[in-house]
Each structure stands twice: as structure tokens, then as C-alpha cells.
Short mmCIF file of C-alpha atoms in Angstrom, two decimals:
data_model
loop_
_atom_site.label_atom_id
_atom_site.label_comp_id
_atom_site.label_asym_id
_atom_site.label_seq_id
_atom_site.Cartn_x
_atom_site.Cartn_y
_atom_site.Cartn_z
CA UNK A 1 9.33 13.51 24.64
CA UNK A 2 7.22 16.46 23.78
CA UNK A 3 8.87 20.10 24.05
CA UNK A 4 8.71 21.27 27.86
CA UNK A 5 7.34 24.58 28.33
CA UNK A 6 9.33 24.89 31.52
CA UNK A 7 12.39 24.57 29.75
CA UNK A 8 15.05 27.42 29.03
CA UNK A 9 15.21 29.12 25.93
CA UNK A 10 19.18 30.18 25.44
CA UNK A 11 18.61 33.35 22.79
CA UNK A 12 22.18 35.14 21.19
CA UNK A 13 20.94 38.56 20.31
CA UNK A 14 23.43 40.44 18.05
CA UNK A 15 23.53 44.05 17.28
CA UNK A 16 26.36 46.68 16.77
CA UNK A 17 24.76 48.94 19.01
CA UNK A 18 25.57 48.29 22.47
CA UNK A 19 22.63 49.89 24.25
CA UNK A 20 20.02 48.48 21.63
CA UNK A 21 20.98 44.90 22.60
CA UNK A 22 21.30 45.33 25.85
CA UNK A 23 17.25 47.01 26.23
CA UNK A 24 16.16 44.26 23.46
CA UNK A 25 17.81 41.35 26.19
CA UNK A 26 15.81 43.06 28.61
CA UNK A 27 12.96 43.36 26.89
CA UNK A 28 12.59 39.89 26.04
CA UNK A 29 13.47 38.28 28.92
CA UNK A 30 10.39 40.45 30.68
CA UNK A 31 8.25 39.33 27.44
CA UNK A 32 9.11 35.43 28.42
CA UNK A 33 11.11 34.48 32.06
CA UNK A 34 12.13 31.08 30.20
CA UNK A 35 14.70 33.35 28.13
CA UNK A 36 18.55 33.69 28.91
CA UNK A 37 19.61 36.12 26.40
CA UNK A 38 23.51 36.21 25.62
CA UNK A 39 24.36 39.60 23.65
CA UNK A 40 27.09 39.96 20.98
CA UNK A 41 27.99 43.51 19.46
CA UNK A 42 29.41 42.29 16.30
CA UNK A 43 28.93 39.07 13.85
CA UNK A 44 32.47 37.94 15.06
CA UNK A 45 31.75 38.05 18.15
CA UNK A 46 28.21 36.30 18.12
CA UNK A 47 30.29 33.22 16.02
CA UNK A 48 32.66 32.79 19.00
CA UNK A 49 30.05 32.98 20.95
CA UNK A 50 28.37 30.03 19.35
CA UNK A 51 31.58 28.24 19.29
CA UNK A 52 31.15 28.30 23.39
CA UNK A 53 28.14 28.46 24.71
CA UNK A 54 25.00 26.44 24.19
CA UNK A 55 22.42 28.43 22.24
CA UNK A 56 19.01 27.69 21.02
CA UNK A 57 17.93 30.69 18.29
CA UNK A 58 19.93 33.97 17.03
CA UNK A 59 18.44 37.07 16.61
CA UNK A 60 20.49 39.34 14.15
CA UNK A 61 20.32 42.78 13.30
CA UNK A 62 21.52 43.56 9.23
CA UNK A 63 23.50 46.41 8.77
CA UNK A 64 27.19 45.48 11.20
CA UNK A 65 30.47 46.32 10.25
CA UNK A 66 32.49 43.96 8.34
CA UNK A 67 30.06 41.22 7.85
CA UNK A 68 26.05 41.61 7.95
CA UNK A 69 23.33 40.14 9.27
CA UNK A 70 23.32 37.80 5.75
CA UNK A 71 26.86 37.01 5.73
CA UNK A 72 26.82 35.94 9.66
CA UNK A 73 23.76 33.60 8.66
CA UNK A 74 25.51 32.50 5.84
CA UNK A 75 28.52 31.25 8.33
CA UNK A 76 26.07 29.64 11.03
CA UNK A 77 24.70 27.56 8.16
CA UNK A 78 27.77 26.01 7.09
CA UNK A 79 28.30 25.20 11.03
CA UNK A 80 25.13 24.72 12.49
CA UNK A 81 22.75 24.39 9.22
CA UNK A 82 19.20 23.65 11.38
CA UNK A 83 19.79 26.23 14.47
CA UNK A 84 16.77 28.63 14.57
CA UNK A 85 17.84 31.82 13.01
CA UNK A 86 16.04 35.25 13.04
CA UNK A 87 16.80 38.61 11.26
CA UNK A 88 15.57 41.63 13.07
CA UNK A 89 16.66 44.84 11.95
CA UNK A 90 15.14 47.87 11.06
CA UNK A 91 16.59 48.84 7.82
CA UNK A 92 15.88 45.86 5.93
CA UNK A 93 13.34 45.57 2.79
CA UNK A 94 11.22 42.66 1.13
CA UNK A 95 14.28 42.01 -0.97
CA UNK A 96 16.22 41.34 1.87
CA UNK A 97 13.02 39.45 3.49
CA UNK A 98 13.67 37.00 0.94
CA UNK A 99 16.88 36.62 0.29
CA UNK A 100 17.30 36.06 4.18
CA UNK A 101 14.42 33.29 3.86
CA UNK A 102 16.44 31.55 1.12
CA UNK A 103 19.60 31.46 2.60
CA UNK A 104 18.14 29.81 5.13
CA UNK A 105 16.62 32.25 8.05
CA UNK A 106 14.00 30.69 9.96
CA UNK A 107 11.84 34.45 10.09
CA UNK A 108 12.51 37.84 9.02
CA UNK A 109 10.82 40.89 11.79
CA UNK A 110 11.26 44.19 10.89
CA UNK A 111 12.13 47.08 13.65
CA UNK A 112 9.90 49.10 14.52
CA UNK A 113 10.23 52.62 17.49
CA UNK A 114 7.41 50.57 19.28
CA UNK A 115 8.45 47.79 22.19
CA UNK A 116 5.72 45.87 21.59
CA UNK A 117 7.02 44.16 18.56
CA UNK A 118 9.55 42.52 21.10
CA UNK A 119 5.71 40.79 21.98
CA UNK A 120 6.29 39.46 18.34
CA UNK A 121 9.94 38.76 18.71
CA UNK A 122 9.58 36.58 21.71
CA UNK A 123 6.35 34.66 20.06
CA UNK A 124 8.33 33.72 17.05
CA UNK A 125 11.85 32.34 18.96
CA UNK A 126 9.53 30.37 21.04
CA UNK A 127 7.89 29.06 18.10
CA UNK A 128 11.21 28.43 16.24
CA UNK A 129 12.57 26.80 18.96
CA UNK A 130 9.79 24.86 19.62
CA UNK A 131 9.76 23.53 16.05
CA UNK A 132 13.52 23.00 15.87
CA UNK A 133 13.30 20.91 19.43
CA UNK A 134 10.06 18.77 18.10
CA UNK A 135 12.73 17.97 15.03
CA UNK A 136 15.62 16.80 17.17
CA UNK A 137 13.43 14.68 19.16
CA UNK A 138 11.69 13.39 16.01
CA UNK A 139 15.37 12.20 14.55
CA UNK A 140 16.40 10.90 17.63
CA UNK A 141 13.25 8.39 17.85
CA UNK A 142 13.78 7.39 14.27
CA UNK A 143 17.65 6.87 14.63
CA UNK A 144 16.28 4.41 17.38
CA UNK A 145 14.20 2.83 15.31
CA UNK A 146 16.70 2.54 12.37
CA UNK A 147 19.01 0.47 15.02
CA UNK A 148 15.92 -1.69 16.67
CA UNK A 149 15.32 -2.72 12.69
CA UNK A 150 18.79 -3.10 12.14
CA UNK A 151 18.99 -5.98 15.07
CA UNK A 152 15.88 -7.92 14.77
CA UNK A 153 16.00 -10.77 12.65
CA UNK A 154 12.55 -10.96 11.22
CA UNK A 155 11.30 -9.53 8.15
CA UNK A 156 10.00 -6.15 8.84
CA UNK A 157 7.68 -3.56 6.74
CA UNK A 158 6.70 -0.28 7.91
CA UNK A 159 3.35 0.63 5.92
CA UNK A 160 1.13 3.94 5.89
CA UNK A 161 -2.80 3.86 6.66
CA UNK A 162 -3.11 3.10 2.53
CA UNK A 163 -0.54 0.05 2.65
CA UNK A 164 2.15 1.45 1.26
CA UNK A 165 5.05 0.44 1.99
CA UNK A 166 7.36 3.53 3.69
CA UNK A 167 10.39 1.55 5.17
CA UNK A 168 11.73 -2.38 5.45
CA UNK A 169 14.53 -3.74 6.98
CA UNK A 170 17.51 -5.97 5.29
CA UNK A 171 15.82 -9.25 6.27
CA UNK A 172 12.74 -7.92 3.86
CA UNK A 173 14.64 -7.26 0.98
CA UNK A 174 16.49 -10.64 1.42
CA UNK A 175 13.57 -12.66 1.67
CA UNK A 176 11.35 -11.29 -1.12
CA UNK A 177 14.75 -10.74 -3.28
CA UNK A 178 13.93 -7.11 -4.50
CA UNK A 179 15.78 -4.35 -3.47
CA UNK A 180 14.64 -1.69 -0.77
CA UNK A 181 14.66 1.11 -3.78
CA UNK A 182 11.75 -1.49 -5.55
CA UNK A 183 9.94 -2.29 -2.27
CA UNK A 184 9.32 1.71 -0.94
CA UNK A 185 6.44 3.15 -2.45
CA UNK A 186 4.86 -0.10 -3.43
CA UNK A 187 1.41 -1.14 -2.41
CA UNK A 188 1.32 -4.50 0.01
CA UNK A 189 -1.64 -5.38 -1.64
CA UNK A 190 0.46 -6.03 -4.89
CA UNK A 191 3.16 -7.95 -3.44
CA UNK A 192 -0.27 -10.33 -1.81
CA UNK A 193 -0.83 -13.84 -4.56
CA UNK A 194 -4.53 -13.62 -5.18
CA UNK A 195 -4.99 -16.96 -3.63
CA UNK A 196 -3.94 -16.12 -0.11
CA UNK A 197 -5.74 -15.68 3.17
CA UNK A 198 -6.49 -11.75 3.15
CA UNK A 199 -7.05 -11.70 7.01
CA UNK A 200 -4.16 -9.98 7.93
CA UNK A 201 -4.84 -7.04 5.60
CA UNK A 202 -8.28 -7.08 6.87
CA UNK A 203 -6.60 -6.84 10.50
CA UNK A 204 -3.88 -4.52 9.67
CA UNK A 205 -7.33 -1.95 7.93
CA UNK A 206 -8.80 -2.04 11.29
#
């Protein structure tokens, strides 16, 4: 199903200043009524918070005590490597731009003393979680179709609009006795004698 713009967006905002947090939770929830904004005043305390309670994107200042706004991303990869994750600090630099982006931060928003940038903030977490919930349901139709090809006992080949050949079941592979690794990325056309009836590619064109 497509992503429902009705739906709630669960946001962990963390910050080690108390106040700041609490006015950008505010903030954003008046830029977009679909957020619930949970707050954490520490790194530590936004991981236990993930350990608990159902969350969607982090927003994470840099500069924290004990472990920054790098290291914390650094530990939500290794647990939760695809949840949406943005930096938003205002002491950062286009060094740490990038080295957030390559450790794996889904955007990078510098601080600035205007509220309006929270305009920009809220745009971008409900783009990020947009794209992150258009993934999940993407692997959960093709897990589906991995176990529907799994089951049925004909010969099946999944081809692109050129006739390529992008995916085939066991019973495939079995009955033209090459392996799946030979068959993906091969042309039907090729695998078609000269001699035969070319109606069904002329069909399957159409």
C-alpha cells in the first residue's frame, strides 16, 4: 500500500539542551500535526529510547557529552541500519556534512537563530520517512513474491520491458539446466531456437 498521509510520524529529537528540544518538539509538531515528537537530552538516553518505543526518524544535534551526534549514528546503524536519521546542529561544517552522509545519515540541516528552518526540518523527516516507508512496503511485496515463486510448480521468468531476464524460479533453472547466476541478465530472445513460433514474444512486446 502506498504511504498514508494521515498516518503518524513518531520523531526522537535529541539535544543536550533541555529547553532547545523541548521548543524544537514544539515547533515541529505546529509545522506538521501528524508528528509525535519524543525528546532525549543525551545520546544514551535517545538509544534507550529506541530500545522502547516505536520511532520513525531521529533528529540529532552534534556536539553532546560523551558521545556525539556521529558516534550515536554510528550505534543506531549497527542496530537499526535503514531508520531515517537526521543531523541538525548548529556547529557543524561541510566536513562534518559529509562524513555524517557517509556513515550513513539520511540529511545533514544546519541551525540556524531563525524558526523557520524547523519549515525545512519538518519537510525533510516527512520526506525521509516517506522514502524509508515506500522501502518497507516495497520488500514486503517482493518477500511475497519470493514465497508465491517458491510454491508454484511451473517454470517461471520474470523479464524487463527489453526481455531480459531479472528473476526465475527453481523449476526454470531445472528445466533449461543452467544455473540462475547464467539465466539473470540474459536476453529471452537468445535462449528462443530460430525455428520457433515467435508469437509469444510478439505478445509479451505488446
Amino acid at each position: 500500500k502506498r504511504y498514508s498521509m494521515v498516518e503518524t510520524v513518531r520523531v526522537l529529537h535529541v539535544d543536550d539542551d533541555p529547553d532547545f528540544v523541548d521548543l524544537s518538539a514544539t515547533l515541529l509538531q505546529r509545522e506538521n500535526d501528524r508528528f509525535q515528537v519524543r525528546t532525549a537530552t543525551s545520546a544514551r538516553k535517545g538509544l534507550d529510547r529506541l530500545a522502547t518505543d516505536a520511532v520513525d526518524c531521529v533528529v540529532s544535534d552534534f556536539e553532546m557529552p560523551a558521545m556525539d551526534g556521529l558516534e550515536f549514528l554510528d550505534a543506531i546503524r549497527e542496530e537499526y541500519p535503514d531508520l531515517p536519521f537526521i543531523l541538525f546542529t548548529g556547529k557543524g561544517s561541510e566536513e562534518i556534512a559529509a562524513e555524517a552522509i557517509s556513515r550513513g545519515a539520511t540529511d545533514y540541516i544546519q541551525k540556524t537563530t531563525e524558526t523557520d528552518h524547523y519549515t525545512l526540518l519538518a519537510n525533510r523527516i516527512e520526506n525521509a520517512v516517506e522514502q524509508d516507508r515506500g522501502r518497507q512496503c516495497w520488500e514486503r511485496a517482493d518477500k511475497r513474491r519470493r514465497r508465491i515463486l517458491r510454491r508454484i510448480t511451473d517454470g517461471f521468468t520474470k523479464l524487463d520491458g527489453n526481455l531480459t531476464i531479472t528473476d526465475v524460479n527453481d523449476q526454470t533453472v531445472e528445466f533449461v539446466e543452467l544455473a540462475r547466476e547464467e539465466l539473470i541478465g540474459k536476453n529471452y530472445r537468445t535462449l528462443v531456437s530460430d525455428d520457433s513460433d515467435d508469437r509469444l514474444l510478439e505478445a509479451y512486446e505488446t
